[in-house]
Short mmCIF file of C-alpha atoms in Angstrom, two decimals:
data_model
loop_
_atom_site.label_atom_id
_atom_site.label_comp_id
_atom_site.label_asym_id
_atom_site.label_seq_id
_atom_site.Cartn_x
_atom_site.Cartn_y
_atom_site.Cartn_z
CA MET A 442 -39.09 -6.44 16.06
CA SER A 443 -36.96 -4.78 13.38
CA TYR A 444 -34.23 -2.43 14.61
CA SER A 445 -32.58 0.48 12.86
CA LEU A 446 -29.61 2.59 13.89
CA ALA A 447 -31.96 5.35 15.06
CA LYS A 448 -34.13 2.96 17.09
CA ILE A 449 -31.09 1.43 18.82
CA ALA A 450 -29.81 4.91 19.70
CA LYS A 451 -33.21 5.94 21.09
CA GLU A 452 -33.59 2.83 23.29
CA ILE A 453 -30.08 3.12 24.71
CA GLY A 454 -30.40 6.86 25.18
CA VAL A 455 -27.49 8.03 23.01
CA SER A 456 -27.16 9.80 19.70
CA LYS A 457 -27.33 7.97 16.38
CA THR A 458 -23.81 9.29 15.68
CA THR A 459 -22.47 7.62 18.84
CA VAL A 460 -23.87 4.25 17.77
CA SER A 461 -22.38 4.73 14.30
CA PHE A 462 -18.95 5.48 15.78
CA VAL A 463 -19.06 2.23 17.75
CA PHE A 464 -20.17 0.18 14.72
CA ASN A 465 -17.30 1.63 12.67
CA GLY A 466 -14.68 0.90 15.35
CA LYS A 467 -14.18 4.61 16.03
CA GLY A 468 -15.70 4.79 19.51
CA LYS A 469 -12.41 5.34 21.34
CA GLU A 470 -11.30 7.90 18.74
CA HIS A 471 -14.46 9.93 19.44
CA ARG A 472 -14.25 9.50 23.22
CA VAL A 473 -17.08 7.03 23.65
CA SER A 474 -16.37 5.27 26.95
CA ALA A 475 -15.52 1.58 27.00
CA ASP A 476 -18.60 0.92 29.14
CA MET A 477 -20.88 2.68 26.67
CA GLN A 478 -19.32 0.85 23.71
CA GLU A 479 -19.93 -2.46 25.45
CA LYS A 480 -23.49 -1.44 26.35
CA ILE A 481 -24.28 -0.66 22.71
CA LEU A 482 -22.72 -3.90 21.44
CA GLU A 483 -24.42 -5.95 24.13
CA PHE A 484 -27.81 -4.46 23.20
CA CYS A 485 -27.20 -5.33 19.55
CA ARG A 486 -26.33 -8.90 20.46
CA LYS A 487 -29.44 -9.12 22.61
CA VAL A 488 -31.77 -8.01 19.81
CA ASN A 489 -29.80 -9.96 17.19
CA TYR A 490 -28.89 -6.83 15.21
CA SER A 491 -26.02 -6.99 12.71
CA VAL A 492 -24.56 -4.09 10.80
CA ASN A 493 -25.35 -3.92 7.08
CA ILE A 494 -21.75 -3.99 5.91
CA HIS A 495 -22.65 -3.38 2.27
CA ALA A 496 -24.66 -0.24 3.06
CA GLN A 497 -21.87 0.91 5.34
CA ARG A 498 -19.29 0.51 2.57
CA MET A 499 -21.43 2.37 0.05
CA ASN A 500 -21.30 5.41 2.34
CA GLN A 501 -17.55 5.24 2.89
CA LYS A 502 -15.07 7.08 0.69
CA ASN A 503 -12.62 4.14 0.85
CA VAL A 504 -13.14 0.63 2.18
CA GLY A 505 -9.49 -0.16 2.93
CA THR A 506 -9.23 -3.13 0.56
CA ILE A 507 -7.52 -3.65 -2.80
CA GLY A 508 -7.94 -6.55 -5.20
CA VAL A 509 -5.37 -8.57 -7.14
CA ILE A 510 -6.33 -10.61 -10.19
CA LEU A 511 -3.98 -13.33 -11.37
CA TYR A 512 -3.97 -15.18 -14.68
CA PRO A 513 -3.21 -18.89 -14.12
CA GLY A 514 -1.20 -19.56 -17.28
CA GLY A 515 -1.65 -20.92 -20.75
CA LEU A 516 -4.10 -23.64 -19.81
CA ARG A 517 -7.82 -22.96 -19.67
CA LYS A 518 -8.35 -24.93 -16.51
CA ILE A 519 -7.75 -23.10 -13.25
CA MET A 520 -4.27 -23.74 -11.93
CA ASN A 521 -2.71 -22.39 -8.75
CA PRO A 522 -0.90 -19.18 -9.72
CA LEU A 523 0.72 -19.08 -6.28
CA SER A 524 2.71 -22.20 -7.17
CA ASP A 525 4.58 -19.84 -9.49
CA GLU A 526 7.45 -18.16 -7.65
CA ASN A 527 7.02 -14.82 -9.40
CA SER A 528 3.28 -14.64 -8.71
CA ALA A 529 3.85 -15.46 -5.05
CA ASN A 530 6.60 -12.85 -4.67
CA ILE A 531 4.63 -10.17 -6.54
CA LEU A 532 1.71 -10.84 -4.22
CA GLY A 533 4.14 -10.65 -1.29
CA GLY A 534 5.23 -7.19 -2.45
CA VAL A 535 1.59 -6.09 -2.77
CA ILE A 536 0.74 -7.38 0.72
CA GLU A 537 3.82 -5.71 2.25
CA ALA A 538 2.91 -2.34 0.72
CA ALA A 539 -0.77 -2.74 1.68
CA ALA A 540 0.14 -3.58 5.28
CA LYS A 541 1.81 -0.18 5.64
CA ARG A 542 -1.64 1.37 5.01
CA ASN A 543 -3.52 -1.17 7.13
CA CYS A 544 -5.14 -2.27 3.87
CA ARG A 545 -6.53 -5.72 3.12
CA VAL A 546 -5.85 -7.66 -0.10
CA LEU A 547 -8.37 -9.84 -1.97
CA ILE A 548 -7.25 -12.29 -4.68
CA GLU A 549 -9.20 -13.45 -7.74
CA ILE A 550 -8.06 -15.94 -10.40
CA VAL A 551 -9.31 -15.21 -13.92
CA THR A 552 -9.25 -16.70 -17.42
CA PRO A 553 -10.08 -15.09 -20.79
CA GLU A 554 -13.61 -16.48 -20.33
CA THR A 555 -14.16 -14.59 -17.07
CA PRO A 556 -16.97 -12.07 -17.74
CA PRO A 557 -15.92 -8.45 -17.16
CA GLU A 558 -18.96 -8.02 -14.92
CA LYS A 559 -17.34 -10.31 -12.35
CA ILE A 560 -14.32 -8.01 -12.09
CA CYS A 561 -16.46 -4.86 -12.10
CA GLU A 562 -18.64 -6.23 -9.29
CA TRP A 563 -15.73 -5.70 -6.90
CA PHE A 564 -15.92 -1.99 -7.60
CA ARG A 565 -19.69 -1.66 -7.97
CA LYS A 566 -20.30 -3.34 -4.62
CA ARG A 567 -17.57 -1.19 -3.05
CA GLU A 568 -15.62 -4.26 -1.97
CA ILE A 569 -12.32 -2.77 -3.17
CA ASP A 570 -10.83 0.69 -3.69
CA GLY A 571 -8.54 -0.38 -6.53
CA MET A 572 -7.12 -3.38 -8.37
CA ILE A 573 -3.78 -4.77 -9.57
CA TYR A 574 -3.59 -7.36 -12.34
CA TYR A 575 -0.66 -9.58 -13.33
CA GLY A 576 0.15 -12.26 -15.90
CA MET A 577 -2.10 -11.15 -18.75
CA ILE A 578 -2.76 -8.57 -21.43
CA MET A 579 -5.80 -6.63 -20.25
CA LEU A 580 -8.64 -7.60 -22.56
CA ASP A 581 -10.36 -4.71 -24.36
CA LYS A 582 -13.78 -5.70 -23.02
CA TRP A 583 -12.46 -5.43 -19.44
CA ARG A 584 -10.38 -2.31 -19.95
CA ASP A 585 -13.19 -0.36 -21.63
CA ILE A 586 -15.63 -1.01 -18.79
CA LEU A 587 -13.07 -0.32 -16.03
CA ILE A 588 -12.05 2.98 -17.63
CA ALA A 589 -15.65 4.01 -18.31
CA GLU A 590 -16.56 3.43 -14.66
CA GLY A 591 -13.52 5.33 -13.37
CA CYS A 592 -11.97 2.33 -11.58
CA HIS A 593 -8.47 2.57 -10.16
CA VAL A 594 -6.44 -0.17 -11.89
CA VAL A 595 -2.69 -0.84 -12.26
CA GLY A 596 -1.11 -3.61 -14.34
CA ILE A 597 2.08 -5.55 -13.66
CA GLY A 598 3.57 -6.78 -16.90
CA GLY A 599 0.82 -4.97 -18.81
CA GLU A 600 1.47 -3.12 -22.05
CA PRO A 601 2.35 0.54 -21.37
CA GLY A 602 0.34 3.21 -23.17
CA LYS A 603 -2.89 1.21 -23.08
CA GLU A 604 -4.68 3.80 -20.90
CA LEU A 605 -4.24 1.85 -17.67
CA PRO A 606 -1.05 2.53 -15.64
CA SER A 607 1.52 -0.28 -15.51
CA VAL A 608 4.72 -1.35 -13.78
CA ASN A 609 7.33 -3.45 -15.61
CA ILE A 610 10.95 -4.35 -15.72
CA ASP A 611 12.61 -3.38 -18.98
CA ASN A 612 12.19 -6.81 -20.57
CA TYR A 613 13.22 -5.54 -23.99
CA ALA A 614 16.51 -4.02 -22.79
CA SER A 615 17.32 -7.09 -20.68
CA SER A 616 16.70 -9.40 -23.64
CA VAL A 617 18.89 -7.21 -25.87
CA SER A 618 21.72 -7.37 -23.32
CA LEU A 619 21.41 -11.15 -23.00
CA THR A 620 21.40 -11.65 -26.78
CA LYS A 621 24.42 -9.39 -27.23
CA TYR A 622 26.25 -11.41 -24.59
CA LEU A 623 25.52 -14.66 -26.46
CA LEU A 624 26.70 -13.11 -29.73
CA LYS A 625 29.89 -11.98 -28.02
CA LYS A 626 30.42 -15.58 -26.89
CA GLY A 627 30.33 -16.63 -30.56
CA HIS A 628 26.81 -18.05 -30.83
CA ARG A 629 25.16 -17.54 -34.21
CA LYS A 630 22.47 -20.24 -34.57
CA MET A 631 19.99 -19.23 -31.92
CA THR A 632 16.27 -19.70 -31.31
CA PHE A 633 13.75 -18.26 -28.87
CA LEU A 634 11.27 -20.49 -27.02
CA ASN A 635 8.09 -18.51 -26.31
CA GLY A 636 5.74 -18.70 -23.37
CA ARG A 637 2.36 -17.31 -24.54
CA ASP A 638 1.62 -14.91 -27.38
CA THR A 639 -0.85 -13.10 -25.09
CA SER A 640 1.95 -12.21 -22.67
CA TYR A 641 3.36 -8.69 -23.08
CA ILE A 642 6.43 -9.77 -21.08
CA ASN A 643 7.10 -12.69 -23.43
CA ASN A 644 6.60 -10.55 -26.52
CA GLU A 645 9.01 -7.86 -25.31
CA ARG A 646 11.64 -10.51 -24.56
CA ARG A 647 11.20 -12.04 -28.00
CA ARG A 648 11.31 -8.61 -29.65
CA GLY A 649 14.62 -7.77 -27.96
CA PHE A 650 16.07 -11.10 -29.05
CA MET A 651 14.91 -10.91 -32.67
CA GLU A 652 15.79 -7.26 -33.25
CA THR A 653 19.27 -7.76 -31.85
CA LEU A 654 19.91 -10.69 -34.19
CA LYS A 655 18.58 -8.66 -37.12
CA LYS A 656 20.89 -5.73 -36.31
CA HIS A 657 23.82 -8.15 -36.42
CA GLY A 658 22.72 -9.67 -39.74
CA ILE A 659 21.83 -13.04 -38.23
CA ASP A 660 18.77 -15.06 -39.21
CA TYR A 661 16.37 -16.22 -36.56
CA VAL A 662 16.30 -20.03 -36.30
CA ASN A 663 12.94 -21.84 -36.67
CA GLY A 664 10.73 -18.71 -36.67
CA PRO A 665 8.63 -17.40 -33.77
CA ALA A 666 6.15 -20.30 -33.67
CA ASN A 667 7.73 -22.19 -30.75
CA TYR A 668 5.45 -22.00 -27.70
CA ALA A 669 5.75 -23.89 -24.41
CA MET A 670 3.21 -21.85 -22.37
CA PHE A 671 5.88 -20.98 -19.75
CA GLN A 672 5.73 -24.61 -18.56
CA GLU A 673 8.81 -26.73 -17.80
CA GLY A 674 7.14 -29.94 -19.03
CA ASN A 675 6.11 -28.39 -22.34
CA ALA A 676 9.63 -27.08 -22.90
CA TYR A 677 11.09 -30.49 -22.13
CA ALA A 678 8.75 -32.08 -24.71
CA TRP A 679 9.62 -29.41 -27.30
CA ALA A 680 13.37 -29.98 -26.92
CA LYS A 681 12.94 -33.76 -26.81
CA GLU A 682 11.04 -33.69 -30.12
CA LYS A 683 13.76 -31.56 -31.77
CA ILE A 684 16.39 -34.06 -30.66
CA LYS A 685 14.30 -37.03 -31.79
CA SER A 686 13.65 -35.50 -35.20
CA HIS A 687 17.32 -34.52 -35.63
CA SER A 688 16.30 -30.88 -36.08
CA LEU A 689 18.34 -29.52 -33.19
CA ASP A 690 20.96 -27.42 -34.94
CA GLU A 691 21.02 -24.44 -32.56
CA ASP A 692 24.12 -23.52 -30.61
CA ALA A 693 22.03 -21.46 -28.15
CA ILE A 694 18.39 -21.55 -26.97
CA VAL A 695 16.93 -18.51 -25.24
CA CYS A 696 13.72 -19.16 -23.30
CA GLY A 697 10.92 -16.79 -22.31
CA ASN A 698 11.29 -17.78 -18.67
CA ASP A 699 13.46 -19.88 -16.37
CA SER A 700 11.00 -22.77 -16.02
CA MET A 701 11.10 -23.43 -19.76
CA ALA A 702 14.91 -23.10 -19.78
CA ILE A 703 15.16 -25.73 -17.05
CA GLY A 704 12.88 -28.05 -19.06
CA VAL A 705 15.08 -27.59 -22.13
CA MET A 706 18.25 -28.28 -20.13
CA ASN A 707 16.78 -31.48 -18.69
CA ALA A 708 15.93 -32.74 -22.18
CA LEU A 709 19.40 -31.90 -23.51
CA LYS A 710 21.19 -33.51 -20.58
CA SER A 711 19.07 -36.68 -20.75
CA ASN A 712 20.25 -37.11 -24.35
CA GLY A 713 23.94 -36.56 -23.63
CA ILE A 714 24.06 -33.02 -25.05
CA LYS A 715 26.53 -30.88 -23.11
CA ILE A 716 25.56 -27.44 -21.79
CA PRO A 717 27.00 -24.99 -22.75
CA ASP A 718 29.66 -26.77 -24.87
CA ASP A 719 27.14 -28.14 -27.38
CA VAL A 720 24.17 -25.85 -26.75
CA ALA A 721 23.98 -22.81 -24.46
CA VAL A 722 20.69 -22.19 -22.64
CA ALA A 723 19.40 -18.98 -21.05
CA GLY A 724 16.18 -18.06 -19.31
CA ALA A 725 14.51 -15.05 -17.73
CA ASP A 726 12.85 -14.18 -14.39
CA GLY A 727 15.70 -15.00 -12.01
CA ILE A 728 13.82 -17.62 -9.97
CA SER A 729 15.78 -19.06 -7.04
CA LEU A 730 15.95 -22.55 -8.61
CA ALA A 731 18.00 -21.14 -11.51
CA ASN A 732 21.01 -20.88 -9.21
CA TYR A 733 20.77 -24.51 -8.05
CA VAL A 734 20.19 -26.49 -11.25
CA THR A 735 23.18 -28.07 -12.99
CA PRO A 736 24.58 -26.22 -14.79
CA SER A 737 23.38 -23.05 -13.07
CA LEU A 738 21.19 -20.99 -15.38
CA THR A 739 21.99 -17.63 -16.98
CA THR A 740 18.99 -15.34 -16.57
CA TYR A 741 17.80 -11.88 -15.52
CA SER A 742 15.47 -11.03 -12.66
CA LEU A 743 11.82 -10.05 -12.91
CA CYS A 744 12.26 -8.21 -9.55
CA PRO A 745 8.85 -9.55 -8.40
CA MET A 746 8.77 -8.17 -4.85
CA LYS A 747 9.75 -4.72 -6.12
CA LEU A 748 7.12 -4.91 -8.90
CA GLY A 749 4.43 -5.75 -6.36
CA MET A 750 5.42 -2.93 -4.05
CA LYS A 751 5.75 -0.34 -6.84
CA ALA A 752 2.37 -1.32 -8.32
CA SER A 753 0.75 -0.94 -4.89
CA GLU A 754 2.36 2.44 -4.30
CA LEU A 755 1.13 3.62 -7.71
CA LEU A 756 -2.37 2.30 -7.00
CA PHE A 757 -2.56 4.03 -3.62
CA LYS A 758 -1.64 7.34 -5.25
CA LEU A 759 -4.51 6.86 -7.70
CA ILE A 760 -6.89 6.05 -4.84
CA ASP A 761 -5.74 9.16 -2.95
CA GLY A 762 -6.25 11.32 -6.03
CA LYS A 763 -2.56 12.24 -6.33
CA GLU A 764 -0.54 12.89 -9.47
CA THR A 765 1.15 9.68 -10.64
CA GLU A 766 3.48 8.38 -13.30
CA LYS A 767 1.56 6.64 -16.06
CA ASN A 768 4.08 3.84 -16.42
CA ILE A 769 7.03 2.73 -14.29
CA THR A 770 9.91 0.70 -15.72
CA LEU A 771 12.51 -0.96 -13.49
CA LYS A 772 16.00 -1.97 -14.55
CA SER A 773 17.08 -5.62 -14.40
CA ASP A 774 20.66 -6.88 -14.75
CA ILE A 775 21.84 -10.03 -16.54
CA ILE A 776 22.98 -12.82 -14.22
CA ILE A 777 25.70 -14.79 -16.03
CA ARG A 778 26.03 -18.42 -14.90
CA GLU A 779 27.34 -21.76 -16.15
CA SER A 780 24.65 -22.57 -18.77
CA THR A 781 26.12 -20.05 -21.22
#
């Protein structure tokens, strides 16, 4: 026999509303006795009735869940983004902020090939109230659909002014400060090792570096075509090839993140090149390992926990229909260490 909410209520002898309160975990709140709650649940178990969660969600204003999409890096195969310290700490900040609202967090890993429908399904099926994305430039095909359907979305490291709200550190200002410091130390032959050209964070860091050199009348060494996909191994190979080909004439190498800077330092050290006496090296992100490598690495922090928390706070304001800032920018200070 097929059972509905109304049929269950009729057989037990209570109102349909009372049964609904129990199914939604609000029995105590609406003064349904513990005995009655157990009687309703026991009847449901007896007749093998389960609540249609999807239908229930479709009737709720909010479902108490947010989603986080992470981009795994420069490679097309799926990697583990949580092996990246920044991704893990950003997610930690999101979870901490969500916990204050008794909100759950779902995680999805995407690539440029991920169809926008897969992301939109979260919203269409009412599985999430809003979404945070990190590690990517929001593709037009995704952004257009999300905006058209009125989805609540916040980016971390996304490009401001692209219709979707974002939270960033001031990567441009931090890169300018770092480059000015290197110039003050007397460095003139510098190059920038990129992560990915699809990364807004990388591009802002490169822009700060290049514009600062230009303002000081200094040419950029080797052009902007050096990419190591934010990977330590790729950076090591890049530096190793420069040494092997006798094309290493820089007195300072600035990297788009700390992992690449560590790869560069390992290549230099393995070939007897002294840091910073022969070549200074600097990174960005402020990962914990940067303080323990030899020499310790000059960098600036991405403030990942704070980014995660701020993005969540902004998203919850959108969900609640409150006025919000369109973009939030956090300050990050240069951490001077032995590598420069």
